[in-house]
Amino acid sequence: MIYCVEDDSGIRDLMLYTLNAAGFEAKGFADGAAFWDALASQRPRLILLDIMLPGEDGLSILKRLRASSLAAGIPVILATAKGTEYDKVIGLDLGADDYLAKPFGMMEMISRVKAVLRRAEPKYVSSILQAGRLILNAEEHTVTANGVRIDLTLKEFELLKLFMENPGRVFTRDQLLQAVWGIDYLGESRTVDVHIGTLRTKLGSCGDCIKTVRGVGYRLEAAL
């Protein structure tokens, strides 16, 4: 659902018609009051927001949106009068994702809507990490080495996951303590050495990919 907040009924109807023709669901509102009422019952994917509105203007609405814990993440495209550079800059500073300078073409509007929605979509991150014959599935919380399922403790699993997410990067013992055990952990760095040792043993020949960097810490070396 896309919300269009535009007080000019002719422009608003044309925007809604074009959005529907492009395959989007859309609703239009003539002022901020109607918009806020709708937002209380349904969260849109994106908001097209005119700056010049009766009552509460678009910049005030945008500021309230960005201060709201429930609506802060909704993408907003501002519609600004042509030549109002100040409003455009203020809008972007307040957190607008893009802007359209009036008068704008309907195809330009659709193009910008699609571009902002693409940027706003969460990026897919694979839950499966692989380093040579070593495979870690973060979603299933499983590890296989040379095709054999390996049972790891939680800390061993987190250590291995950190290494496999950052192949080639050297971690100091203090960095590993903070990342895996937490910043408030009061134990000694020797804890890391012990867990690395047991992790290597459990992984068998695949454990050789966890290298000791003398005087620094550890890193994972393996063909990905």
PDB file of C-alpha atoms in Angstrom:
ATOM      1  CA  MET A   1       0.000   0.000   0.000  1.00  0.00           C
ATOM      2  CA  ILE A   2       1.226   3.486  -0.951  1.00  0.00           C
ATOM      3  CA  TYR A   3      -0.183   6.601   0.696  1.00  0.00           C
ATOM      4  CA  CYS A   4      -0.446   9.841  -1.300  1.00  0.00           C
ATOM      5  CA  VAL A   5      -0.873  12.983   0.782  1.00  0.00           C
ATOM      6  CA  GLU A   6      -1.804  15.717  -1.718  1.00  0.00           C
ATOM      7  CA  ASP A   7      -4.446  18.446  -1.275  1.00  0.00           C
ATOM      8  CA  ASP A   8      -5.019  19.035  -5.014  1.00  0.00           C
ATOM      9  CA  SER A   9      -7.711  16.495  -5.890  1.00  0.00           C
ATOM     10  CA  GLY A  10      -6.848  16.481  -9.602  1.00  0.00           C
ATOM     11  CA  ILE A  11      -3.171  15.712  -8.985  1.00  0.00           C
ATOM     12  CA  ARG A  12      -4.018  13.210  -6.260  1.00  0.00           C
ATOM     13  CA  ASP A  13      -6.466  11.299  -8.480  1.00  0.00           C
ATOM     14  CA  LEU A  14      -3.912  11.162 -11.299  1.00  0.00           C
ATOM     15  CA  MET A  15      -1.236   9.862  -8.922  1.00  0.00           C
ATOM     16  CA  LEU A  16      -3.557   7.169  -7.600  1.00  0.00           C
ATOM     17  CA  TYR A  17      -4.638   6.150 -11.121  1.00  0.00           C
ATOM     18  CA  THR A  18      -1.007   5.873 -12.264  1.00  0.00           C
ATOM     19  CA  LEU A  19       0.063   3.901  -9.197  1.00  0.00           C
ATOM     20  CA  ASN A  20      -2.839   1.471  -9.612  1.00  0.00           C
ATOM     21  CA  ALA A  21      -2.044   1.078 -13.318  1.00  0.00           C
ATOM     22  CA  ALA A  22       1.546   0.240 -12.354  1.00  0.00           C
ATOM     23  CA  GLY A  23       0.348  -2.532 -10.043  1.00  0.00           C
ATOM     24  CA  PHE A  24       0.451  -0.729  -6.702  1.00  0.00           C
ATOM     25  CA  GLU A  25      -2.329  -0.394  -4.181  1.00  0.00           C
ATOM     26  CA  ALA A  26      -2.707   3.254  -3.209  1.00  0.00           C
ATOM     27  CA  LYS A  27      -4.839   5.535  -1.061  1.00  0.00           C
ATOM     28  CA  GLY A  28      -5.030   9.325  -1.191  1.00  0.00           C
ATOM     29  CA  PHE A  29      -5.470  11.924   1.536  1.00  0.00           C
ATOM     30  CA  ALA A  30      -6.126  15.643   1.269  1.00  0.00           C
ATOM     31  CA  ASP A  31      -4.500  16.630   4.550  1.00  0.00           C
ATOM     32  CA  GLY A  32      -2.449  15.429   7.504  1.00  0.00           C
ATOM     33  CA  ALA A  33      -5.440  14.651   9.715  1.00  0.00           C
ATOM     34  CA  ALA A  34      -6.867  12.086   7.291  1.00  0.00           C
ATOM     35  CA  PHE A  35      -3.408  10.648   6.742  1.00  0.00           C
ATOM     36  CA  TRP A  36      -2.740  10.124  10.460  1.00  0.00           C
ATOM     37  CA  ASP A  37      -6.122   8.442  10.901  1.00  0.00           C
ATOM     38  CA  ALA A  38      -5.284   5.959   8.127  1.00  0.00           C
ATOM     39  CA  LEU A  39      -1.769   5.365   9.431  1.00  0.00           C
ATOM     40  CA  ALA A  40      -3.183   4.304  12.792  1.00  0.00           C
ATOM     41  CA  SER A  41      -4.921   1.346  11.128  1.00  0.00           C
ATOM     42  CA  GLN A  42      -2.587   0.401   8.261  1.00  0.00           C
ATOM     43  CA  ARG A  43       1.137   0.863   7.695  1.00  0.00           C
ATOM     44  CA  PRO A  44       1.997   1.668   4.057  1.00  0.00           C
ATOM     45  CA  ARG A  45       5.093   0.531   2.155  1.00  0.00           C
ATOM     46  CA  LEU A  46       5.818   4.098   1.072  1.00  0.00           C
ATOM     47  CA  ILE A  47       4.429   7.633   1.474  1.00  0.00           C
ATOM     48  CA  LEU A  48       4.242  10.283  -1.260  1.00  0.00           C
ATOM     49  CA  LEU A  49       4.030  13.503   0.724  1.00  0.00           C
ATOM     50  CA  ASP A  50       3.347  16.999  -0.578  1.00  0.00           C
ATOM     51  CA  ILE A  51       5.007  19.775   1.412  1.00  0.00           C
ATOM     52  CA  MET A  52       2.320  22.439   0.848  1.00  0.00           C
ATOM     53  CA  LEU A  53      -0.734  21.102   2.697  1.00  0.00           C
ATOM     54  CA  PRO A  54      -3.588  22.770   4.564  1.00  0.00           C
ATOM     55  CA  GLY A  55      -3.164  22.606   8.330  1.00  0.00           C
ATOM     56  CA  GLU A  56      -0.076  20.540   9.160  1.00  0.00           C
ATOM     57  CA  ASP A  57       2.466  20.862   6.336  1.00  0.00           C
ATOM     58  CA  GLY A  58       4.497  18.038   4.825  1.00  0.00           C
ATOM     59  CA  LEU A  59       7.728  18.858   6.638  1.00  0.00           C
ATOM     60  CA  SER A  60       5.963  18.728  10.009  1.00  0.00           C
ATOM     61  CA  ILE A  61       4.406  15.392   9.076  1.00  0.00           C
ATOM     62  CA  LEU A  62       7.799  14.047   8.011  1.00  0.00           C
ATOM     63  CA  LYS A  63       9.373  15.179  11.274  1.00  0.00           C
ATOM     64  CA  ARG A  64       6.672  13.393  13.272  1.00  0.00           C
ATOM     65  CA  LEU A  65       7.065  10.255  11.175  1.00  0.00           C
ATOM     66  CA  ARG A  66      10.816  10.088  11.764  1.00  0.00           C
ATOM     67  CA  ALA A  67      10.313  10.608  15.508  1.00  0.00           C
ATOM     68  CA  SER A  68       7.773   7.760  15.714  1.00  0.00           C
ATOM     69  CA  SER A  69       9.008   4.329  16.754  1.00  0.00           C
ATOM     70  CA  LEU A  70       6.262   2.686  14.668  1.00  0.00           C
ATOM     71  CA  ALA A  71       6.526   4.759  11.475  1.00  0.00           C
ATOM     72  CA  ALA A  72      10.164   5.888  11.400  1.00  0.00           C
ATOM     73  CA  GLY A  73      11.209   3.257   8.846  1.00  0.00           C
ATOM     74  CA  ILE A  74       8.543   3.981   6.225  1.00  0.00           C
ATOM     75  CA  PRO A  75      10.152   5.418   3.050  1.00  0.00           C
ATOM     76  CA  VAL A  76       8.976   8.941   2.184  1.00  0.00           C
ATOM     77  CA  ILE A  77       9.165  10.784  -1.145  1.00  0.00           C
ATOM     78  CA  LEU A  78       8.522  14.516  -0.810  1.00  0.00           C
ATOM     79  CA  ALA A  79       6.747  16.535  -3.487  1.00  0.00           C
ATOM     80  CA  THR A  80       8.233  20.041  -3.572  1.00  0.00           C
ATOM     81  CA  ALA A  81       7.352  23.096  -5.630  1.00  0.00           C
ATOM     82  CA  LYS A  82       9.834  23.652  -8.446  1.00  0.00           C
ATOM     83  CA  GLY A  83      12.666  25.941  -7.377  1.00  0.00           C
ATOM     84  CA  THR A  84      12.138  25.553  -3.597  1.00  0.00           C
ATOM     85  CA  GLU A  85      15.675  24.390  -2.907  1.00  0.00           C
ATOM     86  CA  TYR A  86      15.364  25.193   0.800  1.00  0.00           C
ATOM     87  CA  ASP A  87      12.357  22.892   1.318  1.00  0.00           C
ATOM     88  CA  LYS A  88      14.110  20.105  -0.575  1.00  0.00           C
ATOM     89  CA  VAL A  89      17.250  20.351   1.564  1.00  0.00           C
ATOM     90  CA  ILE A  90      15.285  20.563   4.819  1.00  0.00           C
ATOM     91  CA  GLY A  91      13.199  17.571   3.781  1.00  0.00           C
ATOM     92  CA  LEU A  92      16.250  15.437   3.016  1.00  0.00           C
ATOM     93  CA  ASP A  93      17.842  16.514   6.301  1.00  0.00           C
ATOM     94  CA  LEU A  94      14.690  15.444   8.144  1.00  0.00           C
ATOM     95  CA  GLY A  95      14.944  11.969   6.622  1.00  0.00           C
ATOM     96  CA  ALA A  96      13.101  12.012   3.298  1.00  0.00           C
ATOM     97  CA  ASP A  97      14.282   9.214   0.994  1.00  0.00           C
ATOM     98  CA  ASP A  98      13.791  11.154  -2.243  1.00  0.00           C
ATOM     99  CA  TYR A  99      11.900  14.114  -3.694  1.00  0.00           C
ATOM    100  CA  LEU A 100       9.860  15.054  -6.737  1.00  0.00           C
ATOM    101  CA  ALA A 101       9.910  18.643  -8.008  1.00  0.00           C
ATOM    102  CA  LYS A 102       6.483  19.846  -9.175  1.00  0.00           C
ATOM    103  CA  PRO A 103       5.277  19.650 -11.822  1.00  0.00           C
ATOM    104  CA  PHE A 104       6.518  16.095 -12.245  1.00  0.00           C
ATOM    105  CA  GLY A 105       5.627  13.422 -14.767  1.00  0.00           C
ATOM    106  CA  MET A 106       3.754  10.322 -13.675  1.00  0.00           C
ATOM    107  CA  MET A 107       6.365   8.001 -15.165  1.00  0.00           C
ATOM    108  CA  GLU A 108       9.068   9.784 -13.198  1.00  0.00           C
ATOM    109  CA  MET A 109       6.980   9.284 -10.063  1.00  0.00           C
ATOM    110  CA  ILE A 110       6.668   5.547 -10.709  1.00  0.00           C
ATOM    111  CA  SER A 111      10.392   5.267 -11.411  1.00  0.00           C
ATOM    112  CA  ARG A 112      11.286   6.986  -8.142  1.00  0.00           C
ATOM    113  CA  VAL A 113       8.764   4.922  -6.175  1.00  0.00           C
ATOM    114  CA  LYS A 114      10.255   1.694  -7.514  1.00  0.00           C
ATOM    115  CA  ALA A 115      13.819   2.862  -6.836  1.00  0.00           C
ATOM    116  CA  VAL A 116      13.063   3.842  -3.237  1.00  0.00           C
ATOM    117  CA  LEU A 117      11.220   0.580  -2.589  1.00  0.00           C
ATOM    118  CA  ARG A 118      14.182  -1.392  -3.948  1.00  0.00           C
ATOM    119  CA  ARG A 119      16.539   0.448  -1.598  1.00  0.00           C
ATOM    120  CA  ALA A 120      14.180  -0.087   1.329  1.00  0.00           C
ATOM    121  CA  GLU A 121      13.820  -3.845   0.827  1.00  0.00           C
ATOM    122  CA  PRO A 122      15.821  -5.900   3.337  1.00  0.00           C
ATOM    123  CA  LYS A 123      18.807  -7.525   1.682  1.00  0.00           C
ATOM    124  CA  TYR A 124      18.790 -11.316   1.684  1.00  0.00           C
ATOM    125  CA  VAL A 125      21.653 -12.763   3.653  1.00  0.00           C
ATOM    126  CA  SER A 126      22.358 -16.443   3.187  1.00  0.00           C
ATOM    127  CA  SER A 127      22.298 -18.482   6.377  1.00  0.00           C
ATOM    128  CA  ILE A 128      24.822 -20.936   4.901  1.00  0.00           C
ATOM    129  CA  LEU A 129      28.546 -20.202   5.145  1.00  0.00           C
ATOM    130  CA  GLN A 130      31.188 -22.380   3.495  1.00  0.00           C
ATOM    131  CA  ALA A 131      34.969 -22.544   3.748  1.00  0.00           C
ATOM    132  CA  GLY A 132      36.409 -25.436   1.787  1.00  0.00           C
ATOM    133  CA  ARG A 133      34.911 -28.644   3.202  1.00  0.00           C
ATOM    134  CA  LEU A 134      33.517 -26.773   6.181  1.00  0.00           C
ATOM    135  CA  ILE A 135      29.825 -25.768   6.059  1.00  0.00           C
ATOM    136  CA  LEU A 136      27.925 -23.791   8.700  1.00  0.00           C
ATOM    137  CA  ASN A 137      24.149 -23.311   8.576  1.00  0.00           C
ATOM    138  CA  ALA A 138      23.284 -20.424  10.904  1.00  0.00           C
ATOM    139  CA  GLU A 139      19.524 -20.932  10.600  1.00  0.00           C
ATOM    140  CA  GLU A 140      19.654 -24.631  11.494  1.00  0.00           C
ATOM    141  CA  HIS A 141      22.606 -24.083  13.844  1.00  0.00           C
ATOM    142  CA  THR A 142      24.520 -26.990  12.304  1.00  0.00           C
ATOM    143  CA  VAL A 143      28.118 -27.548  11.178  1.00  0.00           C
ATOM    144  CA  THR A 144      29.521 -30.230   8.885  1.00  0.00           C
ATOM    145  CA  ALA A 145      33.198 -30.915   8.227  1.00  0.00           C
ATOM    146  CA  ASN A 146      34.143 -33.220   5.348  1.00  0.00           C
ATOM    147  CA  GLY A 147      30.469 -34.202   5.149  1.00  0.00           C
ATOM    148  CA  VAL A 148      30.256 -35.221   8.818  1.00  0.00           C
ATOM    149  CA  ARG A 149      27.946 -33.444  11.271  1.00  0.00           C
ATOM    150  CA  ILE A 150      29.914 -31.850  14.110  1.00  0.00           C
ATOM    151  CA  ASP A 151      28.436 -31.089  17.541  1.00  0.00           C
ATOM    152  CA  LEU A 152      29.693 -27.767  18.868  1.00  0.00           C
ATOM    153  CA  THR A 153      29.002 -25.834  22.041  1.00  0.00           C
ATOM    154  CA  LEU A 154      27.329 -22.441  21.675  1.00  0.00           C
ATOM    155  CA  LYS A 155      30.611 -20.536  22.093  1.00  0.00           C
ATOM    156  CA  GLU A 156      32.452 -22.804  19.657  1.00  0.00           C
ATOM    157  CA  PHE A 157      29.659 -22.286  17.132  1.00  0.00           C
ATOM    158  CA  GLU A 158      29.743 -18.487  17.572  1.00  0.00           C
ATOM    159  CA  LEU A 159      33.517 -18.432  17.197  1.00  0.00           C
ATOM    160  CA  LEU A 160      33.404 -20.449  14.000  1.00  0.00           C
ATOM    161  CA  LYS A 161      30.545 -18.344  12.613  1.00  0.00           C
ATOM    162  CA  LEU A 162      32.510 -15.153  13.268  1.00  0.00           C
ATOM    163  CA  PHE A 163      35.565 -16.545  11.480  1.00  0.00           C
ATOM    164  CA  MET A 164      33.532 -17.783   8.509  1.00  0.00           C
ATOM    165  CA  GLU A 165      31.740 -14.451   8.153  1.00  0.00           C
ATOM    166  CA  ASN A 166      35.127 -12.717   8.009  1.00  0.00           C
ATOM    167  CA  PRO A 167      37.520 -15.000   6.097  1.00  0.00           C
ATOM    168  CA  GLY A 168      41.109 -13.797   6.173  1.00  0.00           C
ATOM    169  CA  ARG A 169      40.511 -11.210   8.895  1.00  0.00           C
ATOM    170  CA  VAL A 170      42.760 -11.434  11.953  1.00  0.00           C
ATOM    171  CA  PHE A 171      40.978 -11.207  15.312  1.00  0.00           C
ATOM    172  CA  THR A 172      42.824 -10.456  18.526  1.00  0.00           C
ATOM    173  CA  ARG A 173      41.883 -12.423  21.618  1.00  0.00           C
ATOM    174  CA  ASP A 174      40.252  -9.338  23.117  1.00  0.00           C
ATOM    175  CA  GLN A 175      38.152  -8.844  19.978  1.00  0.00           C
ATOM    176  CA  LEU A 176      37.001 -12.450  20.104  1.00  0.00           C
ATOM    177  CA  LEU A 177      36.172 -12.158  23.800  1.00  0.00           C
ATOM    178  CA  GLN A 178      34.073  -9.068  23.174  1.00  0.00           C
ATOM    179  CA  ALA A 179      32.303 -10.463  20.092  1.00  0.00           C
ATOM    180  CA  VAL A 180      31.503 -13.929  21.453  1.00  0.00           C
ATOM    181  CA  TRP A 181      31.489 -13.621  25.247  1.00  0.00           C
ATOM    182  CA  GLY A 182      30.306 -10.011  25.485  1.00  0.00           C
ATOM    183  CA  ILE A 183      31.824  -6.744  26.572  1.00  0.00           C
ATOM    184  CA  ASP A 184      31.110  -7.423  30.268  1.00  0.00           C
ATOM    185  CA  TYR A 185      32.878 -10.791  30.336  1.00  0.00           C
ATOM    186  CA  LEU A 186      35.450 -10.848  33.150  1.00  0.00           C
ATOM    187  CA  GLY A 187      37.359 -13.977  32.152  1.00  0.00           C
ATOM    188  CA  GLU A 188      40.887 -14.175  30.756  1.00  0.00           C
ATOM    189  CA  SER A 189      41.960 -14.275  27.129  1.00  0.00           C
ATOM    190  CA  ARG A 190      43.169 -17.815  27.800  1.00  0.00           C
ATOM    191  CA  THR A 191      39.484 -18.764  27.459  1.00  0.00           C
ATOM    192  CA  VAL A 192      39.731 -18.022  23.749  1.00  0.00           C
ATOM    193  CA  ASP A 193      42.788 -20.263  23.305  1.00  0.00           C
ATOM    194  CA  VAL A 194      41.047 -23.164  25.035  1.00  0.00           C
ATOM    195  CA  HIS A 195      37.928 -22.850  22.885  1.00  0.00           C
ATOM    196  CA  ILE A 196      39.965 -22.518  19.688  1.00  0.00           C
ATOM    197  CA  GLY A 197      41.828 -25.684  20.650  1.00  0.00           C
ATOM    198  CA  THR A 198      38.661 -27.731  21.219  1.00  0.00           C
ATOM    199  CA  LEU A 199      37.087 -26.294  18.065  1.00  0.00           C
ATOM    200  CA  ARG A 200      40.069 -27.344  15.954  1.00  0.00           C
ATOM    201  CA  THR A 201      39.996 -30.822  17.451  1.00  0.00           C
ATOM    202  CA  LYS A 202      36.290 -31.310  16.741  1.00  0.00           C
ATOM    203  CA  LEU A 203      36.638 -30.089  13.143  1.00  0.00           C
ATOM    204  CA  GLY A 204      39.411 -32.611  12.416  1.00  0.00           C
ATOM    205  CA  SER A 205      41.372 -31.795   9.278  1.00  0.00           C
ATOM    206  CA  CYS A 206      39.068 -28.821   8.622  1.00  0.00           C
ATOM    207  CA  GLY A 207      40.309 -27.321  11.882  1.00  0.00           C
ATOM    208  CA  ASP A 208      43.599 -26.531  10.156  1.00  0.00           C
ATOM    209  CA  CYS A 209      41.887 -23.581   8.459  1.00  0.00           C
ATOM    210  CA  ILE A 210      41.888 -21.683  11.775  1.00  0.00           C
ATOM    211  CA  LYS A 211      45.383 -20.250  11.846  1.00  0.00           C
ATOM    212  CA  THR A 212      47.294 -18.757  14.746  1.00  0.00           C
ATOM    213  CA  VAL A 213      48.783 -15.364  13.944  1.00  0.00           C
ATOM    214  CA  ARG A 214      51.705 -15.212  16.317  1.00  0.00           C
ATOM    215  CA  GLY A 215      51.579 -12.270  18.679  1.00  0.00           C
ATOM    216  CA  VAL A 216      48.177 -11.152  17.385  1.00  0.00           C
ATOM    217  CA  GLY A 217      45.378 -13.722  17.452  1.00  0.00           C
ATOM    218  CA  TYR A 218      43.561 -15.969  14.979  1.00  0.00           C
ATOM    219  CA  ARG A 219      42.141 -15.959  11.478  1.00  0.00           C
ATOM    220  CA  LEU A 220      40.368 -18.330   9.123  1.00  0.00           C
ATOM    221  CA  GLU A 221      42.206 -19.333   5.955  1.00  0.00           C
ATOM    222  CA  ALA A 222      40.275 -21.424   3.496  1.00  0.00           C
ATOM    223  CA  ALA A 223      39.139 -21.388  -0.120  1.00  0.00           C
ATOM    224  CA  LEU A 224      35.554 -20.137  -0.156  1.00  0.00           C
TER     225      LEU A 224
END
